[in-house]
CSV table of C-alpha atoms in Angstrom, one decimal:
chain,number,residue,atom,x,y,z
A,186,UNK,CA,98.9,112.9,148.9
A,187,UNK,CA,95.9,115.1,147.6
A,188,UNK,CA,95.6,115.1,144.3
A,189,UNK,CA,96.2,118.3,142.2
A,190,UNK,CA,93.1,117.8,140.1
A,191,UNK,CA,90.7,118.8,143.5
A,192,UNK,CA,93.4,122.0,143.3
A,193,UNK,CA,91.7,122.7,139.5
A,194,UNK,CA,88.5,121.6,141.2
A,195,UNK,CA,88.1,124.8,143.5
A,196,UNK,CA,89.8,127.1,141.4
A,197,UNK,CA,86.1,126.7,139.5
A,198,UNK,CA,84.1,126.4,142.2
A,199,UNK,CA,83.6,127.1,145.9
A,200,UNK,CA,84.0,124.8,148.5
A,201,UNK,CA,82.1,127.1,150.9
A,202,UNK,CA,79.4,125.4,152.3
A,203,UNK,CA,76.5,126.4,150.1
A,204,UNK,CA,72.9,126.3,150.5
A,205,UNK,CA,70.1,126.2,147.9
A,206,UNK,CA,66.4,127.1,149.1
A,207,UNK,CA,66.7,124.3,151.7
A,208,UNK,CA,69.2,125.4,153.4
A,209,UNK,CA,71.0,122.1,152.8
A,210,UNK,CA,74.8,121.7,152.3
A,211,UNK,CA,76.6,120.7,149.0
A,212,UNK,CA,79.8,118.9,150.0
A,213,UNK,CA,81.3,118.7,146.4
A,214,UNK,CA,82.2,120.9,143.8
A,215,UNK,CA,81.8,121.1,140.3
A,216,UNK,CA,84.2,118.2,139.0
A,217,UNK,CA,87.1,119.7,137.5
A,218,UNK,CA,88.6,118.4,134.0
A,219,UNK,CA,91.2,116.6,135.4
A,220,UNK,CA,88.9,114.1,137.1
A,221,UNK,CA,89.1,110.7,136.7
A,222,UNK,CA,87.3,109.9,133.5
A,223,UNK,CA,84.4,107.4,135.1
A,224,UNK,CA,83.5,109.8,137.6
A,225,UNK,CA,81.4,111.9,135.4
A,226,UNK,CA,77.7,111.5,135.5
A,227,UNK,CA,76.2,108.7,133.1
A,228,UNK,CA,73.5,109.6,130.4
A,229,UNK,CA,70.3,108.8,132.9
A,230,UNK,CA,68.5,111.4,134.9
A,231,UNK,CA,68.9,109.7,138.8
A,232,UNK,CA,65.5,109.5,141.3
A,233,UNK,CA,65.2,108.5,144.9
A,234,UNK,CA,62.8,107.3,146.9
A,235,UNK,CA,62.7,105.9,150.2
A,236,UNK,CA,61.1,102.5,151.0
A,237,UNK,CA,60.3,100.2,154.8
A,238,UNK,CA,61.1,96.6,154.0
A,239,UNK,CA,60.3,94.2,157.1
A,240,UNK,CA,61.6,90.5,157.6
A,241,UNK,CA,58.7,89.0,160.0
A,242,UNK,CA,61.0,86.5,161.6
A,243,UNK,CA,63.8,87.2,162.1
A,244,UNK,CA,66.0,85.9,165.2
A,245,UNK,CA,65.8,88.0,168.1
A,246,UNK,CA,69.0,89.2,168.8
A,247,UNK,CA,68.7,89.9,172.5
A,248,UNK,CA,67.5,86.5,173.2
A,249,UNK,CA,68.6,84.3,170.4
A,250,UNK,CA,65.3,82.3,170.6
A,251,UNK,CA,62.4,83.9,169.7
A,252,UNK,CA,61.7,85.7,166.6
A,253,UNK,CA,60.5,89.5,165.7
A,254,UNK,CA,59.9,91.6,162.7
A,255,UNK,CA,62.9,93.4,161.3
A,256,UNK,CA,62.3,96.5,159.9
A,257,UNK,CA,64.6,98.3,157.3
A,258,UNK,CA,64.6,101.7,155.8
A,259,UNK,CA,66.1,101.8,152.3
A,260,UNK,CA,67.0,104.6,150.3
A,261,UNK,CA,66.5,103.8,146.8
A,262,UNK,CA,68.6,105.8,143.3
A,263,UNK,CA,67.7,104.5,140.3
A,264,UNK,CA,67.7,105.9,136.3
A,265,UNK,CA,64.2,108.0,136.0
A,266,UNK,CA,62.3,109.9,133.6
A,267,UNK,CA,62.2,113.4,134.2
A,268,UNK,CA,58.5,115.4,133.0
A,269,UNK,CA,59.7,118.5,130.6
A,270,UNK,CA,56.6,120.6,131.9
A,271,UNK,CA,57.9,123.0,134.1
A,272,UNK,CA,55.0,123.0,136.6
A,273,UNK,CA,55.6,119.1,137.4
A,274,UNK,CA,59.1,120.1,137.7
A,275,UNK,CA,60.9,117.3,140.5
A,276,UNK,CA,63.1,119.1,143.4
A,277,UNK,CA,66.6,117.8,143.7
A,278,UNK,CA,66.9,115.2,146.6
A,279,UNK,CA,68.4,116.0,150.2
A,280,UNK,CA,69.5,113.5,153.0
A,281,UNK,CA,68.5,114.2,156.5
A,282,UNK,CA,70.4,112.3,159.4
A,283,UNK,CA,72.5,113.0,162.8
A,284,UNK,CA,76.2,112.4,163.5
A,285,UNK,CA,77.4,110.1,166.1
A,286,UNK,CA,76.9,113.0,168.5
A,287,UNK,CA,72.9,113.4,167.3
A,288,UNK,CA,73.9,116.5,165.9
A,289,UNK,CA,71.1,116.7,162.9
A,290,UNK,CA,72.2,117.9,159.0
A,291,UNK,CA,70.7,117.8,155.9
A,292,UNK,CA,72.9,117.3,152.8
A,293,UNK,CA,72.2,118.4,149.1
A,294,UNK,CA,71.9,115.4,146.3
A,295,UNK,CA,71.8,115.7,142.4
A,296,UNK,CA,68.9,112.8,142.2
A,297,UNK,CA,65.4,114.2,142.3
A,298,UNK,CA,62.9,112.6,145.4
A,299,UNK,CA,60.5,110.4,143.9
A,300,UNK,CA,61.0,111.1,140.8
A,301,UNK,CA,59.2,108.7,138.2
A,302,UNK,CA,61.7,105.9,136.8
A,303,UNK,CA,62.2,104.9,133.0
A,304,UNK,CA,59.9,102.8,131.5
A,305,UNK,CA,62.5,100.6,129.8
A,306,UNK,CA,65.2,98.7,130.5
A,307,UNK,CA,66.6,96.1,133.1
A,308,UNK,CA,69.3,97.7,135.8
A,309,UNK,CA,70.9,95.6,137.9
A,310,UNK,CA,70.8,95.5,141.9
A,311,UNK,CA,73.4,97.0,143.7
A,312,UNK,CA,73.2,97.0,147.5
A,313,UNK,CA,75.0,99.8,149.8
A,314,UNK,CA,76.0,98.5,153.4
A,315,UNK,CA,77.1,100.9,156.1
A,316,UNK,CA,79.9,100.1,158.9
A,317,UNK,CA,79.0,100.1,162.9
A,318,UNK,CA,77.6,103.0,163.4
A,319,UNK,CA,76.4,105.1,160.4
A,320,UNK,CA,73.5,105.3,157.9
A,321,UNK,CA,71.7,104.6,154.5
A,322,UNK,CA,72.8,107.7,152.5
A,323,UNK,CA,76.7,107.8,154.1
A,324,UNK,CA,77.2,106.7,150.0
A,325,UNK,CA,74.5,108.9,148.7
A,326,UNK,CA,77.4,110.3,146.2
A,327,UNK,CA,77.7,106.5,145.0
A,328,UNK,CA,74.4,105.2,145.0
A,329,UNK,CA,73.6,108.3,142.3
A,330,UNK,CA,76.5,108.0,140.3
A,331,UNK,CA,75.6,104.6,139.7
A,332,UNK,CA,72.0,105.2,139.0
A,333,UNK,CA,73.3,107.7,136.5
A,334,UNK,CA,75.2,104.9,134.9
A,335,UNK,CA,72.4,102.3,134.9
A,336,UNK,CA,72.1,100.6,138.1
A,337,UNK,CA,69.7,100.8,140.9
A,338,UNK,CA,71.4,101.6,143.9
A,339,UNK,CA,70.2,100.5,147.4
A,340,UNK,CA,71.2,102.2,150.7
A,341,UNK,CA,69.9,100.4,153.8
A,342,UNK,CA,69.7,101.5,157.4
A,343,UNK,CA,70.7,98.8,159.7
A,344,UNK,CA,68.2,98.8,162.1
A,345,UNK,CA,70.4,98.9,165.4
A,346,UNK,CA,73.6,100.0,164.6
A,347,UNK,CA,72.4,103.6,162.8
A,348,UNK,CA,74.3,106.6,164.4
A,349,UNK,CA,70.3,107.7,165.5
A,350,UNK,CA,69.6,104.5,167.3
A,351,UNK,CA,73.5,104.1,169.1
A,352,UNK,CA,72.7,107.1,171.4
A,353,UNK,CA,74.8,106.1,174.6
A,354,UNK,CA,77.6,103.8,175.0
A,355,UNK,CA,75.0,101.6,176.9
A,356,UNK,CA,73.6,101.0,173.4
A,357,UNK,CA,77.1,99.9,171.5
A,358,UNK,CA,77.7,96.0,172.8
A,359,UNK,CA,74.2,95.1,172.2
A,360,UNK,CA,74.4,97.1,168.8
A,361,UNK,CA,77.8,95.4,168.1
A,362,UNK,CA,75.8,91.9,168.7
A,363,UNK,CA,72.8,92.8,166.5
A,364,UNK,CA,75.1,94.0,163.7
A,365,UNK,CA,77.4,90.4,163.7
A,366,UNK,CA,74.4,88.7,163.4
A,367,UNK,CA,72.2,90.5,161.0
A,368,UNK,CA,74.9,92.7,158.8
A,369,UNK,CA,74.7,89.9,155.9
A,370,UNK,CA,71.3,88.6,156.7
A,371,UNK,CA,69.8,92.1,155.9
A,372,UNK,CA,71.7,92.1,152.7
A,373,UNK,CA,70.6,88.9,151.4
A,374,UNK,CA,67.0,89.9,152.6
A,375,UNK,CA,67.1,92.9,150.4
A,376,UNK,CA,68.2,91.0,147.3
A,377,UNK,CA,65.1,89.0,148.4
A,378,UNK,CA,62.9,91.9,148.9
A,379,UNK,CA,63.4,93.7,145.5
A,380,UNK,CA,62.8,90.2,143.4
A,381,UNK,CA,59.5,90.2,144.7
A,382,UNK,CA,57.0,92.6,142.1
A,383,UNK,CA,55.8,95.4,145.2
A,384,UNK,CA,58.7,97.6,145.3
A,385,UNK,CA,58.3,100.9,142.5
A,386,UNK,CA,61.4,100.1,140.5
A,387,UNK,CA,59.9,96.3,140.2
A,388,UNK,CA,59.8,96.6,136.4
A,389,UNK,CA,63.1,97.7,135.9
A,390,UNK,CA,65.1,96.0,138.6
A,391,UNK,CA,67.3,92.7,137.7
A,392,UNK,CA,68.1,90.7,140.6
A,393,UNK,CA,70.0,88.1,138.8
A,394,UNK,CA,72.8,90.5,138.7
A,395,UNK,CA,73.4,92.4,141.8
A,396,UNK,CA,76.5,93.5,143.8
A,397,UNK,CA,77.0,94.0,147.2
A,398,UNK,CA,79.4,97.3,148.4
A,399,UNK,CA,80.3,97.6,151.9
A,400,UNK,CA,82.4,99.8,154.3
A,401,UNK,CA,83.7,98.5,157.2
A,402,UNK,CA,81.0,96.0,159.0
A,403,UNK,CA,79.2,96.6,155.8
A,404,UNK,CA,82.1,95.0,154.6
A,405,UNK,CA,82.7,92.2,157.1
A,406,UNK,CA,79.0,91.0,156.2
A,407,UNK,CA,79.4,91.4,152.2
A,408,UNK,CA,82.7,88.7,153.0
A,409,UNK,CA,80.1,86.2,154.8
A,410,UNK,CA,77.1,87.2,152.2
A,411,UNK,CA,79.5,85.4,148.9
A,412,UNK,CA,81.1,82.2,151.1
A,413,UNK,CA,83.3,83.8,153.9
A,414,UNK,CA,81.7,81.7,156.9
A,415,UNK,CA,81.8,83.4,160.0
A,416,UNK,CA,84.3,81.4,162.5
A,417,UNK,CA,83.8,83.4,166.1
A,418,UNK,CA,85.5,81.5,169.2
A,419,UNK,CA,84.9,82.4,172.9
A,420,UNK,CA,88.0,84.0,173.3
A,421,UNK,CA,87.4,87.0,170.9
A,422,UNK,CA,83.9,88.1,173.0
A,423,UNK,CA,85.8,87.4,176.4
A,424,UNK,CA,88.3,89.7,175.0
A,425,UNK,CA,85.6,92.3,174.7
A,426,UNK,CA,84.5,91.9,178.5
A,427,UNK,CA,81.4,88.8,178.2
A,428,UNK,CA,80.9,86.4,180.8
A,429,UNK,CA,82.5,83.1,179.8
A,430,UNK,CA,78.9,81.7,180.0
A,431,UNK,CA,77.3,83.9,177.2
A,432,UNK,CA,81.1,84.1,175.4
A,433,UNK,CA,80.9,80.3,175.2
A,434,UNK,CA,77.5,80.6,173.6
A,435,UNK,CA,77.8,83.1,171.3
A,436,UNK,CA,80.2,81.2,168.1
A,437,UNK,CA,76.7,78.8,168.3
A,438,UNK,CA,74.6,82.0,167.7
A,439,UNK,CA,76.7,83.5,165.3
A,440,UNK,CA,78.5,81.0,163.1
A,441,UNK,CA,76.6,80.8,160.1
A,442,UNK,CA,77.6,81.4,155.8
A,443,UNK,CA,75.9,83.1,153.1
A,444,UNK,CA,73.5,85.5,154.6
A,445,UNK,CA,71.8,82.5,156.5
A,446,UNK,CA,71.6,80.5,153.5
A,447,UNK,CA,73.1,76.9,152.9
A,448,UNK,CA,75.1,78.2,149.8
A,449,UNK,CA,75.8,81.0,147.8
A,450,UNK,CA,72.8,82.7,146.1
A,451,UNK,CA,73.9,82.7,142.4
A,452,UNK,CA,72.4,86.1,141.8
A,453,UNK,CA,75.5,87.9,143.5
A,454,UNK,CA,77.8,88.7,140.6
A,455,UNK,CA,80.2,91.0,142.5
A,456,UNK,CA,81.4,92.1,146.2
A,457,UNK,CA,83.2,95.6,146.8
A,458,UNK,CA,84.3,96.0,150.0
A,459,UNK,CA,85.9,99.1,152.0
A,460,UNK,CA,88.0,99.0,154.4
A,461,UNK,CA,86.7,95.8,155.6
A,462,UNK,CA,86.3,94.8,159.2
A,463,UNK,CA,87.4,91.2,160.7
A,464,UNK,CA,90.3,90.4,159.5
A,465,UNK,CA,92.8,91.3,162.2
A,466,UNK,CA,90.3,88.4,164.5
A,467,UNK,CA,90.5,85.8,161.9
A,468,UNK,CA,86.7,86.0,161.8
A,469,UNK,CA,86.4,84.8,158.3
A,470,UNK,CA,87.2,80.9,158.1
A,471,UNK,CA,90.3,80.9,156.6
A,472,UNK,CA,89.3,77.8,154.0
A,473,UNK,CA,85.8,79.3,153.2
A,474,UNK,CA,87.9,83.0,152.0
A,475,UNK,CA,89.4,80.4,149.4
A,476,UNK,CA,87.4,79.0,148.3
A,477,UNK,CA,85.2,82.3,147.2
A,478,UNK,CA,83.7,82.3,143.6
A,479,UNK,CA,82.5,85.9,143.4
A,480,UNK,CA,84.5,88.8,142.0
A,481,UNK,CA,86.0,90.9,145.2
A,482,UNK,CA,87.4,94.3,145.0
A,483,UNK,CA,89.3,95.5,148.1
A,484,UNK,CA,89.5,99.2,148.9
A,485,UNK,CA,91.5,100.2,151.7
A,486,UNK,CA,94.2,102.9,153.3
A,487,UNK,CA,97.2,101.8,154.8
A,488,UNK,CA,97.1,103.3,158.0
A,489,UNK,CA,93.5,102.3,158.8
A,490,UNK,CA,93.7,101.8,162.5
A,491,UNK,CA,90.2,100.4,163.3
A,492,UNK,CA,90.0,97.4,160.6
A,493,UNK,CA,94.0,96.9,160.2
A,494,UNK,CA,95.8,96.8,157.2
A,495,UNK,CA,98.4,94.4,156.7
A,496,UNK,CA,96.3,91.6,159.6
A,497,UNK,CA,93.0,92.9,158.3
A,498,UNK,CA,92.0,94.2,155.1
A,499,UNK,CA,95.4,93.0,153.5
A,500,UNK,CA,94.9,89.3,155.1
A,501,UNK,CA,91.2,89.2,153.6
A,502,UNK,CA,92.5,90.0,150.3
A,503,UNK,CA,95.2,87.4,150.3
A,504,UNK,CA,93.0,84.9,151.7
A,505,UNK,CA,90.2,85.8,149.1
A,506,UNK,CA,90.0,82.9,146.6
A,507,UNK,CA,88.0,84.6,143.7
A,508,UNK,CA,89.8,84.5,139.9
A,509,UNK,CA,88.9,87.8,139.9
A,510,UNK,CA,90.3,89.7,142.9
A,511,UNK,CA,91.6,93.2,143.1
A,512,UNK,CA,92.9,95.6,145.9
A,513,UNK,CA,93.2,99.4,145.6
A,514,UNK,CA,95.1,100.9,148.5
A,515,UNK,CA,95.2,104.6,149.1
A,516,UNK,CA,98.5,105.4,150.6
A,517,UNK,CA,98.4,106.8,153.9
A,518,UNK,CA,95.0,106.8,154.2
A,519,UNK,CA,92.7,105.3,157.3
A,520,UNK,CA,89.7,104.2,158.1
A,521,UNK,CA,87.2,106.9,156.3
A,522,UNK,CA,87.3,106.0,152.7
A,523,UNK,CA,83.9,105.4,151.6
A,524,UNK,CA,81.6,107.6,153.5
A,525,UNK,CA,81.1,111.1,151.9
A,526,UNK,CA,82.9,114.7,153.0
A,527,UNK,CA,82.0,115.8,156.8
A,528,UNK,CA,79.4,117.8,157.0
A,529,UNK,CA,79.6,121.3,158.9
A,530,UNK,CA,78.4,119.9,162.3
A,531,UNK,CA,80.9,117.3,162.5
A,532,UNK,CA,83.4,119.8,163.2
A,533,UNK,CA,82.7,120.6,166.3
A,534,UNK,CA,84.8,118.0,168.1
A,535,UNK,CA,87.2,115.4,166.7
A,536,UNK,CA,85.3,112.6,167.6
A,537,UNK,CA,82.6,113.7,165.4
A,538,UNK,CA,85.5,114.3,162.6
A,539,UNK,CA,86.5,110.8,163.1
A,540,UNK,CA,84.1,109.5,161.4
A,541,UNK,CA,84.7,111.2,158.0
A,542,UNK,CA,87.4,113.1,157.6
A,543,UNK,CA,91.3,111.8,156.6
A,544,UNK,CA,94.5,113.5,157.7
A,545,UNK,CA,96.2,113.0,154.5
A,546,UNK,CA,93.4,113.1,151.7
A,547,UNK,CA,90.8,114.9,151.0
A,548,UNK,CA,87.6,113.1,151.2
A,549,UNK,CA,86.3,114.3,147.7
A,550,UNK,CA,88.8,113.0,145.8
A,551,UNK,CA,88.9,109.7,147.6
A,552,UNK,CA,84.9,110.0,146.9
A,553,UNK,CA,86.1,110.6,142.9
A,554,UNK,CA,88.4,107.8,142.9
A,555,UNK,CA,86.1,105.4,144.1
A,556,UNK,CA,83.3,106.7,141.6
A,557,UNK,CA,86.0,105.5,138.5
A,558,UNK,CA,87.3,102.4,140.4
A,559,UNK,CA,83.5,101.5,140.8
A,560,UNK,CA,82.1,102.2,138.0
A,561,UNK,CA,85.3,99.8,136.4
A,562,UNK,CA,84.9,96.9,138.4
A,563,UNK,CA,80.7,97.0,138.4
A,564,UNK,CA,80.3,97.0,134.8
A,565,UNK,CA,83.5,94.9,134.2
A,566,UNK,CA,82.0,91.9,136.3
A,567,UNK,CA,78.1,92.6,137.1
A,568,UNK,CA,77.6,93.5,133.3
A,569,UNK,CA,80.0,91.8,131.8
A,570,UNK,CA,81.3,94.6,129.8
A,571,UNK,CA,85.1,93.5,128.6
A,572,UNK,CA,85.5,97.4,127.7
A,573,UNK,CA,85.4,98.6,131.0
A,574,UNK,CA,87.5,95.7,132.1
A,575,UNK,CA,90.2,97.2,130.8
A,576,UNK,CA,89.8,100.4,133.5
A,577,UNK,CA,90.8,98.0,136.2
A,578,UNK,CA,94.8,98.7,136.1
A,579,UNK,CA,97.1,96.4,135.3
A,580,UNK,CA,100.4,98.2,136.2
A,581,UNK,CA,100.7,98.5,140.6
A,582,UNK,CA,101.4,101.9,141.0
A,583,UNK,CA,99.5,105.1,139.9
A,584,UNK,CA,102.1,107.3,139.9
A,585,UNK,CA,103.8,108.2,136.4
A,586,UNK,CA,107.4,109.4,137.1
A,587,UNK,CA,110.4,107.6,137.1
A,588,UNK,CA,113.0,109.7,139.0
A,589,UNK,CA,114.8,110.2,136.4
A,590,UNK,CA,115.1,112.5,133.2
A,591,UNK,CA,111.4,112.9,133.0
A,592,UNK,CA,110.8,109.8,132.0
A,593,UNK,CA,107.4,109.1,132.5
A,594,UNK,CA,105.1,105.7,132.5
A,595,UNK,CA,102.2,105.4,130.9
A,596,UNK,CA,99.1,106.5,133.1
A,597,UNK,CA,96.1,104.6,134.6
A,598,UNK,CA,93.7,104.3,131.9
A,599,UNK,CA,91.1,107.1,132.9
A,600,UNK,CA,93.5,109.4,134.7
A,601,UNK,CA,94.9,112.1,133.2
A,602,UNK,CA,98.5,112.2,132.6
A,603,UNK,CA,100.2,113.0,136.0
A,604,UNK,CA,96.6,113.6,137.5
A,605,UNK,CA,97.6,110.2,139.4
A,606,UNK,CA,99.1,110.2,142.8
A,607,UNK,CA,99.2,108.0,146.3
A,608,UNK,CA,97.4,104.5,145.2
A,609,UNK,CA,98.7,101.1,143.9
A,610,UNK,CA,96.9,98.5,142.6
A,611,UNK,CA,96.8,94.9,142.9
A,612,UNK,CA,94.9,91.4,141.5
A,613,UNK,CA,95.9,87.9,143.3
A,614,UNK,CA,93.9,85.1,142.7
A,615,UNK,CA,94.8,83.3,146.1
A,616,UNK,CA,95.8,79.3,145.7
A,617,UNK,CA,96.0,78.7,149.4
A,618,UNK,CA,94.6,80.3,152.5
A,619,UNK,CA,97.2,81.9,154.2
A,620,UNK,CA,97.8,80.3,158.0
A,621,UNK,CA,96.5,81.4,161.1
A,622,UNK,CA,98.7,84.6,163.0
């Protein structure tokens, strides 16, 4: 199910971890030739900087009556200007975090950390939304290819469900409940945020054409963010163990559309979501998936055992009501398809692992893939560019031979003949919602 072309890939380069003067780790190697053709770098140099964004009222999720500032921590990629003198040289970025386990690493980026941004030009928004647990910069590979390709890219760090803040398993249900609640609200709030003139990429940044792209509960909120109304019962949270007072409370709480708005904002040109969670509950109102507007792009394995394939990802495709709307399934793959490679640490036990690695891919091509497929889809439908359009398959299945005689079919525009293995491709405008399982 790995594709040859990472074979080509380390035959060039080591994939040793390596360490420049930080002592940071590079997860990827040089891209070898054979790569699909969007993943390479775009023309702009990338920067990063990191910005606090706080909401001062926002519903207290312990109490659900009063109200308290939300803080956020965004990591920001966008196209900059590099200085040519050599003493105001800018150091390549790295990302510090923990794993699950508070094990602390630092990884090595290509951007360069505050670096000053272009002068001209308008990029559009493109907002990166974390599962339950993880963290801002689990896409960092994305959220500079992207940049490098003309978009600003923003990574947020949902307060309470981070891997630094879900410590103990004390700390998961009332993480679970701040995440339902908040997942879409923050990512509407950032949209917000970055169409107000304080943020350093204020003069480049176009909010009337972002996108959201979200793995896993980043995904599950993206669904609700563009029309997928949240339809929670009391029967799913006495599954999980609450008292059938609170359970019978908590659809009132939590039953809400658009980020918290009344309808959609018209700003959202696009939703790309991974291995989204929700669907095997039926938490998305079956009615409200069809009647979705907004361009979706499902990415998902078939073997993902923590959001379900064929009664979750699968179902929220089907259901999805969008003219435009596309899945990309990686064959035997689970859950871990969006996040970057694992970093050293996280091999230390296999619950640490879990969270990154795949037993029948490797995580860089996935990674590779997803940069192409991307790439495609955001400029196809966020910039309206027909050209790129016509990256987004049209035949199901990558794979070129026939069985027979060599007879081959033509490949995946982007992928190099035969360079194509383990993914099919699909576009279903739904008519009707599918019924209730």
């Amino acid at each position: 199910m790995i594709d040859n072309w990472l074979v080509i890939g380390l035959s060039i380069a080591s994939i040793c971890v390596s360490h420049i003067a930080s002592g940071a780790e590079q997860l990827y190697t040089h891209q070898a030739p054979v790569t699909p053709e969007l993943a390479f770098s775009g023309t702009f140099d990338v920067g990063v900087t990191t910005l606090t964004a706080i909401d001062p009222k926002r519903l207290n999720t312990e109490n659900f009556i009063s109200r308290r500032a939300r803080r956020l921590v965004l990591e920001v990629w966008y196209p900059a200007a590099l200085l040519d003198e050599p003493e105001k040289t800018v150091e390549p970025a790295t990302y510090k975090n923990v794993t699950r386990l508070q094990k602390p690493f630092e990884l090595q980026g290509d951007a360069h950390r505050d670096a000053p941004p272009v002068v001209r030009g308008r990029f559009p928004l493109i907002v990166l939304s974390h599962g339950f647990t993880g963290y801002r910069t689990q896409m960092f590979y994305l959220g500079e290819h992207l940049a490098s390709h003309g978009y600003i890219v923003v990574g947020i760090d949902h307060t309470g469900s981070t891997n630094a803040e879900i410590k103990t398993q004390a700390a998961r249900a009332p993480g679970l409940i701040d995440t339902l609640y908040n997942r879409a609200r923050d990512q509407q709030f950032v949209l917000d945020f970055f169409a107000d003139p304080i943020s350093p990429v204020s003069e480049i940044v176009d909010t009337h054409r972002a996108a959201i792209l979200g793995h896993s509960m980043g995904g599950f909120g993206a669904i609700n963010t563009v029309g997928g109304c949240y339809a929670f019962n009391s029967e799913f949270f006495k599954g999980y163990g609450v008292a059938t007072p609170i359970a019978m409370l908590m659809p009132w709480a939590l039953n809400s559309c658009f980020g918290g708005r009344k309808q959609l904002d018209p700003r959202w040109k696009a939703v790309q979501l991974f291995a989204p969670w929700g669907g095997e509950h039926n938490i998305h109102d079956a009615e409200a998936m069809a009647a979705i507007s907004v361009p979706t792009f499902y990415l998902g394995g078939d073997q993902d055992n923590t959001s379900g394939f064929k009664q979750g990802i699968e179902k929220l495709y089907q259901r999805t009501g969008s003219k435009h709307n596309y899945l990309l399934v990686f064959e035997n793959a689970r859950h871990n398809i969006g996040p970057h490679p694992a970093p050293a640490v996280s091999f230390e036990s296999d619950f640490e692992l879990g969270h990154y690695f795949d037993p029948s891919w490797d995580i860089e091509v996935i990674n590779r893939i997803i940069e192409h497929m991307s790439l495609a889809f955001l400029d196809c439908h966020v910039k309206d560019d027909p050209a790129r359009c016509a990256y987004l398959p049209s035949r199901e299945n990558v794979q070129q031979y026939l069985g027979t005689d060599q007879s081959l079919d033509t490949p995946w525009r982007g992928f190099k003949p035969l360079w194509g293995s383990g993914l099919r491709f699909y576009r279903s405008p739904q008519k009707t919602p599918e019924k209730e399982q």
